[in-house]
mmCIF file of C-alpha atoms in Angstrom:
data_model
loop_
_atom_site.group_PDB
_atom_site.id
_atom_site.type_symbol
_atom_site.label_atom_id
_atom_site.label_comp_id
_atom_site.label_asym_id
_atom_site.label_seq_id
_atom_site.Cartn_x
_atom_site.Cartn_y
_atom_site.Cartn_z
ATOM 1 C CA UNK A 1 20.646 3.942 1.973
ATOM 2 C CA UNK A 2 18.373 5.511 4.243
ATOM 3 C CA UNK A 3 15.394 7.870 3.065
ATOM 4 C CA UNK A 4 15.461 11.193 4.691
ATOM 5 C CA UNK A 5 12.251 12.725 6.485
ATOM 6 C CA UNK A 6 11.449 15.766 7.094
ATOM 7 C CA UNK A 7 10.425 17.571 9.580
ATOM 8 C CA UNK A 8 11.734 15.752 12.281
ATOM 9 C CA UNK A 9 8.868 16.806 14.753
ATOM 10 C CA UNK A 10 5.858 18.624 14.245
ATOM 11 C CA UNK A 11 2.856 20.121 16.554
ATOM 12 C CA UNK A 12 -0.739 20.452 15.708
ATOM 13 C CA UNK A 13 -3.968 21.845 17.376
ATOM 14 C CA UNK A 14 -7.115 19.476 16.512
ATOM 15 C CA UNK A 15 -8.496 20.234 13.178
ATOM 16 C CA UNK A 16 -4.902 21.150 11.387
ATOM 17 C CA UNK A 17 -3.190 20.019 8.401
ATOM 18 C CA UNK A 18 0.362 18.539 8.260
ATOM 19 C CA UNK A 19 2.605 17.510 5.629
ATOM 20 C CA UNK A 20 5.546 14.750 5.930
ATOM 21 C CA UNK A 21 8.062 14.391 3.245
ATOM 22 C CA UNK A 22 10.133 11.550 2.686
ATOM 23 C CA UNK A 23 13.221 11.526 0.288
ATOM 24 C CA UNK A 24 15.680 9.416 -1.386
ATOM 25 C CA UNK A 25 19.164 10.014 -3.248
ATOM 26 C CA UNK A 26 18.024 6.862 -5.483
ATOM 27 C CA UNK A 27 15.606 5.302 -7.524
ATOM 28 C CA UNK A 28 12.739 4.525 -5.952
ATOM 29 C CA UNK A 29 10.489 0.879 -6.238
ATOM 30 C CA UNK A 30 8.022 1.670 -3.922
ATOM 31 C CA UNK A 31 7.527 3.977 -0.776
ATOM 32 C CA UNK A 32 6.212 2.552 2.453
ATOM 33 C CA UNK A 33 4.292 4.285 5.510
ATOM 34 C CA UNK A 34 3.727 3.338 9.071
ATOM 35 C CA UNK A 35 2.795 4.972 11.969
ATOM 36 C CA UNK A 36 4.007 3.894 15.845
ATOM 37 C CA UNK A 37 2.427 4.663 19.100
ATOM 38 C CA UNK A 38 5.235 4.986 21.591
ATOM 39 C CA UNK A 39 6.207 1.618 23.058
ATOM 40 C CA UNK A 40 3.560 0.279 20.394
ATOM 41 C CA UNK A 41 4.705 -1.999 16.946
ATOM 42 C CA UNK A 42 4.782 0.046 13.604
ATOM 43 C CA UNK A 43 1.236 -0.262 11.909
ATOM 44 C CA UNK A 44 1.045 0.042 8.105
ATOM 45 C CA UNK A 45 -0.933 2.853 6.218
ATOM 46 C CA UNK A 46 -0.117 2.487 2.411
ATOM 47 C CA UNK A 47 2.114 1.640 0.125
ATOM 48 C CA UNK A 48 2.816 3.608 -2.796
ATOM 49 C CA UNK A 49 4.454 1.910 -5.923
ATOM 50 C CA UNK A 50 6.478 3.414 -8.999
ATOM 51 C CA UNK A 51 4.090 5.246 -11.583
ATOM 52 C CA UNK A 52 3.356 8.653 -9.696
ATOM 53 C CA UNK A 53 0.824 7.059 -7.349
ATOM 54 C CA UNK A 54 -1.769 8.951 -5.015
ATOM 55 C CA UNK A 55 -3.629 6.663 -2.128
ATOM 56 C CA UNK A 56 -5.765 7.856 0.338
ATOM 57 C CA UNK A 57 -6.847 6.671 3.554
ATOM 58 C CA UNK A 58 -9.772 8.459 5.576
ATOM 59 C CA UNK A 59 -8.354 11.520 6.084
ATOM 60 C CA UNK A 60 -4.948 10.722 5.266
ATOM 61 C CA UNK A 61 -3.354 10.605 2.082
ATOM 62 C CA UNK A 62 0.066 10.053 0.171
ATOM 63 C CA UNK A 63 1.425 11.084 -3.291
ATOM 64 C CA UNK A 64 4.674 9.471 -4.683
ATOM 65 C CA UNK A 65 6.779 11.672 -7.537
ATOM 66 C CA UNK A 66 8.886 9.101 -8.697
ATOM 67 C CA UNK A 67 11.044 11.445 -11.287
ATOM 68 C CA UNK A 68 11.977 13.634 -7.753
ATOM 69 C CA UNK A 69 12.530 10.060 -5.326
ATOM 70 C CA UNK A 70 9.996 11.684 -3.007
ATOM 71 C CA UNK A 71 6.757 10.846 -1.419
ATOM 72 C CA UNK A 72 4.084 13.061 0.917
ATOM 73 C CA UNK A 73 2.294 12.208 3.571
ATOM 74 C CA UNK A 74 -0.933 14.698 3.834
ATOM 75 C CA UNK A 75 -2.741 14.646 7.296
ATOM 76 C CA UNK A 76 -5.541 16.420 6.698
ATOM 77 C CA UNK A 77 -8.294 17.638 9.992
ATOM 78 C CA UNK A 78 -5.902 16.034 12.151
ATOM 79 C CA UNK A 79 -7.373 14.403 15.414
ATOM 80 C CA UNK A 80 -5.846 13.309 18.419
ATOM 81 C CA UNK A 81 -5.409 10.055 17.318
ATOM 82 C CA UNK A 82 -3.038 10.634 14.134
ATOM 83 C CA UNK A 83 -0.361 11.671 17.498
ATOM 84 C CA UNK A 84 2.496 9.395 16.814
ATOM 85 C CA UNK A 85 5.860 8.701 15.169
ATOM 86 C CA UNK A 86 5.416 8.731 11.272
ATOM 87 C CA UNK A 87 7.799 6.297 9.534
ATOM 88 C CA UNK A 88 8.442 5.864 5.562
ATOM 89 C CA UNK A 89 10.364 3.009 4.433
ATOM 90 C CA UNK A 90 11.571 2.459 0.616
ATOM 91 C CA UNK A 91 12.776 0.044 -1.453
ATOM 92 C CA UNK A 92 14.713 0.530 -4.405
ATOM 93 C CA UNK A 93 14.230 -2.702 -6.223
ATOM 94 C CA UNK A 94 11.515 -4.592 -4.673
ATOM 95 C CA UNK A 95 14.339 -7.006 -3.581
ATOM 96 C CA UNK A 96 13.341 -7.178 -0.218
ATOM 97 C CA UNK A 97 15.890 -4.612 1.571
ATOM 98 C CA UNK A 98 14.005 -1.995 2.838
ATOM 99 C CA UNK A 99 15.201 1.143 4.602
ATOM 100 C CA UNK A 100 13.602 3.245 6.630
ATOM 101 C CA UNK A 101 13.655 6.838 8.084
ATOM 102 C CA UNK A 102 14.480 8.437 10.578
ATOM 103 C CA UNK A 103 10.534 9.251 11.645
ATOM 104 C CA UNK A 104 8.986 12.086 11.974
ATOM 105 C CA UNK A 105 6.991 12.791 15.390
ATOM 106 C CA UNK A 106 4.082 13.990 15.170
ATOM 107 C CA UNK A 107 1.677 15.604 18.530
ATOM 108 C CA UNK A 108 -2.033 16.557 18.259
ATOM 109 C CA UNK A 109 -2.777 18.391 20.936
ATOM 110 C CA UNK A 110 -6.848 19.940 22.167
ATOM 111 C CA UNK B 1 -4.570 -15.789 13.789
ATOM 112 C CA UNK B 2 -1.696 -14.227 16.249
ATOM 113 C CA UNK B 3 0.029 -12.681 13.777
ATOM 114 C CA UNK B 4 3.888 -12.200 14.772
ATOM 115 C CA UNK B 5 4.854 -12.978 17.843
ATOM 116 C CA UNK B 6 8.206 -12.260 19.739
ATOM 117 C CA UNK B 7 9.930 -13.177 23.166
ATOM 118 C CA UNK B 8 10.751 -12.188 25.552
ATOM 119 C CA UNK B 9 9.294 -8.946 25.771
ATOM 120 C CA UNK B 10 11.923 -7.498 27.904
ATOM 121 C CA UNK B 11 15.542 -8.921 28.710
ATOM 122 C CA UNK B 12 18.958 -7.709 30.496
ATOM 123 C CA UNK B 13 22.072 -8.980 29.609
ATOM 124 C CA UNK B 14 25.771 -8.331 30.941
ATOM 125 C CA UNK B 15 28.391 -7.921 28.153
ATOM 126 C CA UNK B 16 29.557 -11.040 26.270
ATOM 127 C CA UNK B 17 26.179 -13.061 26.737
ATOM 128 C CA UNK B 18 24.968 -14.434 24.577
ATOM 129 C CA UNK B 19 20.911 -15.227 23.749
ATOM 130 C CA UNK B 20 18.279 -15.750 21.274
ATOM 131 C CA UNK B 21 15.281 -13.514 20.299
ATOM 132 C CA UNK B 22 12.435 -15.565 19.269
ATOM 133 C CA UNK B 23 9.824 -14.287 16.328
ATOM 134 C CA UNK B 24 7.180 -16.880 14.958
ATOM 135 C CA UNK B 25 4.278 -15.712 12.652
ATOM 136 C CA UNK B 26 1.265 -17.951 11.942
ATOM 137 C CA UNK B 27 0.481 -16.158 8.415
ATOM 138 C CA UNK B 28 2.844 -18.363 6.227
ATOM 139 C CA UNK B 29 4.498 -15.540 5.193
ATOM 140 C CA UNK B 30 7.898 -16.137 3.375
ATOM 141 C CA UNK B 31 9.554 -13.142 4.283
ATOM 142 C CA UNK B 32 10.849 -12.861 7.646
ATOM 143 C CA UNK B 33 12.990 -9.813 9.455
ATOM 144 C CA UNK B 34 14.552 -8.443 11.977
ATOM 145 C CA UNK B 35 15.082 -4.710 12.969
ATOM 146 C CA UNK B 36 16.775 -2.537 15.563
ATOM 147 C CA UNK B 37 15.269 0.915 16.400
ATOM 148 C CA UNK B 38 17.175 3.545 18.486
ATOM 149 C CA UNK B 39 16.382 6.425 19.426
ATOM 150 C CA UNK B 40 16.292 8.785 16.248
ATOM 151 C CA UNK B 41 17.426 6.387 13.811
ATOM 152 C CA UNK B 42 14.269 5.210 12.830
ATOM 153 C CA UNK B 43 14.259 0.913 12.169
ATOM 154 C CA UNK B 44 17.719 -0.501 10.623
ATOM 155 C CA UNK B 45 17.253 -3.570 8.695
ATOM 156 C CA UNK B 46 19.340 -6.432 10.688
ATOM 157 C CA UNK B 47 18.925 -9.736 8.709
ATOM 158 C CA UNK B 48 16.007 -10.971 6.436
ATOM 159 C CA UNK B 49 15.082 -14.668 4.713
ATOM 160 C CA UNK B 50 12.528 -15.194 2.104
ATOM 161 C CA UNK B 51 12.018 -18.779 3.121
ATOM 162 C CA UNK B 52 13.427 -21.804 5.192
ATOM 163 C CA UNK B 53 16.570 -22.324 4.547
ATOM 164 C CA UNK B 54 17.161 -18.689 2.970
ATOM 165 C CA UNK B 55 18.603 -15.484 5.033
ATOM 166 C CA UNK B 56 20.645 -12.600 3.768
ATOM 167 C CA UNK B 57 22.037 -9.791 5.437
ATOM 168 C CA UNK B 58 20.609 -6.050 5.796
ATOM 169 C CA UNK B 59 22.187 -2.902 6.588
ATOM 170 C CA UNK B 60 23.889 -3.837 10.302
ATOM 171 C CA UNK B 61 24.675 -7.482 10.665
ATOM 172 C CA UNK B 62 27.051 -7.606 12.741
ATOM 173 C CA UNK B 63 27.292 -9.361 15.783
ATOM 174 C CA UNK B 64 23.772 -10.689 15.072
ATOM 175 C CA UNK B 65 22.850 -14.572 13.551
ATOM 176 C CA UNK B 66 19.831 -15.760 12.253
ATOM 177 C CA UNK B 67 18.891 -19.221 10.556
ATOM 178 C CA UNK B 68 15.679 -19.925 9.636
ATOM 179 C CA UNK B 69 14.800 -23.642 9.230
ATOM 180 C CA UNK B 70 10.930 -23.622 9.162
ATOM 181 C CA UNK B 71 8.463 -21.070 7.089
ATOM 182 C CA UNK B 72 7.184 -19.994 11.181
ATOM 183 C CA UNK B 73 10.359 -19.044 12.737
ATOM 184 C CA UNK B 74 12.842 -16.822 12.558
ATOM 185 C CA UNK B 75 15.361 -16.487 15.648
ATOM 186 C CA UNK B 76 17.794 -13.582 15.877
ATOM 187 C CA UNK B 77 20.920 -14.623 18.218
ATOM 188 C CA UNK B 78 23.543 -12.819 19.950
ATOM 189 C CA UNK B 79 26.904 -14.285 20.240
ATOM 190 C CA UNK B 80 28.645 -11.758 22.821
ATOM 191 C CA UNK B 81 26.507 -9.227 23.834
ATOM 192 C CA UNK B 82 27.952 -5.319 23.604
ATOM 193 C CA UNK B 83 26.755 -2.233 25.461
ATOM 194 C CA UNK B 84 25.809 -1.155 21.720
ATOM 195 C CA UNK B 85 23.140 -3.891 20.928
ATOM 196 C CA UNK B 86 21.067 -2.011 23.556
ATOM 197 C CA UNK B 87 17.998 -1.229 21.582
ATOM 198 C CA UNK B 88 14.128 -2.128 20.935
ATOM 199 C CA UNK B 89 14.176 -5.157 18.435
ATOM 200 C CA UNK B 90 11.332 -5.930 15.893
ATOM 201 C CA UNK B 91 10.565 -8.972 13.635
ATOM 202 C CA UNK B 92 8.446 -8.150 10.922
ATOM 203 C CA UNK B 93 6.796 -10.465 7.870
ATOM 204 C CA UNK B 94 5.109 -9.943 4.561
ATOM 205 C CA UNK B 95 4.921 -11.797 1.597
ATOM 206 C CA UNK B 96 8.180 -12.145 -0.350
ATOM 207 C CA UNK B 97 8.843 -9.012 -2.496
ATOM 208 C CA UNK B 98 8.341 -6.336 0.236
ATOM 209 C CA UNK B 99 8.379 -3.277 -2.034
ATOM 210 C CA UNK B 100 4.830 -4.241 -2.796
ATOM 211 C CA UNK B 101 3.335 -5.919 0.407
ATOM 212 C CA UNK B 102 3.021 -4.788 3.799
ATOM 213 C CA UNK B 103 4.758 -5.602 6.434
ATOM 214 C CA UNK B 104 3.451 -6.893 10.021
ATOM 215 C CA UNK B 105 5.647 -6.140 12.668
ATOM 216 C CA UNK B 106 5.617 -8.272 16.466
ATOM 217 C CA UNK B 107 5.362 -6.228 19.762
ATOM 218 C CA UNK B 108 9.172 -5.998 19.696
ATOM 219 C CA UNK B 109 11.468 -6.799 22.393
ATOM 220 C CA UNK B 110 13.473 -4.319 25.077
ATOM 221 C CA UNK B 111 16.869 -5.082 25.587
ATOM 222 C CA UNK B 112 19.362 -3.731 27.779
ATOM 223 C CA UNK B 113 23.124 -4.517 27.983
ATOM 224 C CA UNK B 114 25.255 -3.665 30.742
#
């Protein structure tokens, strides 16, 4: 089953914070995040695995509440760069069927 | 290293062709895939195989084939092309047990049936 994201777009200025969520209706092995450039592949951030982890990344981080099936994706001082389409993927028993979401698109603008 | 590799970039088919999407990765990675993405449905898990002679089906299989006879290769075929198979297609490979490894993902190929 699919994770749900949310929101399904969002719109920053330079500098700002954003926040993507990333849900499941199941139990959750481990959460998965990629980011695409339009017309680009899907390029891996982090992975987050079962025990309540928190991973950061330069300025971008993730937390994973396993009790809730949810993960976050914090971009924090966001630059022009971070513009793109903001996938999670999850897997519910490390058994090598993973789903994604939806994606969440995400502009940076001057 | 290449990484994953797929062909051909961009292809146009008229309904009930059939062809074959090639994806090879150089990274001896067991685990193989194949995804569709459309627009707002994010990537859909086709078929997968965690080594030669291994594939298993994912969330939309059909009217798609795959084999997968060496640890490089991993062709997706078509039997009879539909106007709904129109969609951006991505092979993707990690080590087996995805939950905890990434995943790389090829350029992905365009294709358009009419």
């Amino acid at each position: 089953q699919q994770p749900v994201q949310s929101p399904q777009a969002v719109i920053l200025r330079e500098g700002e914070d954003a926040v993507i969520n990333c849900s499941s209706s199941k139990a959750l092995y481990s959460v998965h995040w990629y980011r695409q450039k339009h017309g680009e592949a899907p390029v891996f951030l982090m992975i987050l695995l079962k025990g309540g982890e928190q991973k950061g990344h330069d300025k971008i981080s993730a937390s994973f509440n396993e009790k809730k099936q949810q993960s976050s994706l914090y971009l924090t001082a966001s630059q022009l760069s971070y513009s793109g389409t903001y996938f999670c993927g999850t897997d519910q028993e490390n058994n090598n069927d993973m789903r994604f979401g939806a994606g969440t698109r995400l502009t940076v603008k001057p | 290293n290449a990484g994953v590799t797929q062909t051909p970039k961009f292809q146009v088919l008229k309904t009930g062709q059939s062809m074959t999407l090639q994806c090879a990765q150089d990274m001896n990675h067991e685990y193989m895939s194949w995804y569709r993405q459309d627009p707002g449905m994010g990537l859909r898990l086709i078929h997968y195989s965690v080594g030669a002679g291994i594939t298993d089906q994912g969330e939309v299989p059909n009217g798609y084939n795959v084999s997968r006879s060496t640890t490089e290769d991993f062709p997706l075929r078509l039997l009879s092309a539909a106007p709904s198979q129109t969609s951006v297609y991505f092979c993707a490979s990690s080590y087996v047990g995805t939950g905890s490894y990434e995943q790389y993902f090829g350029p992905g190929t365009r294709l358009t049936v009419t």
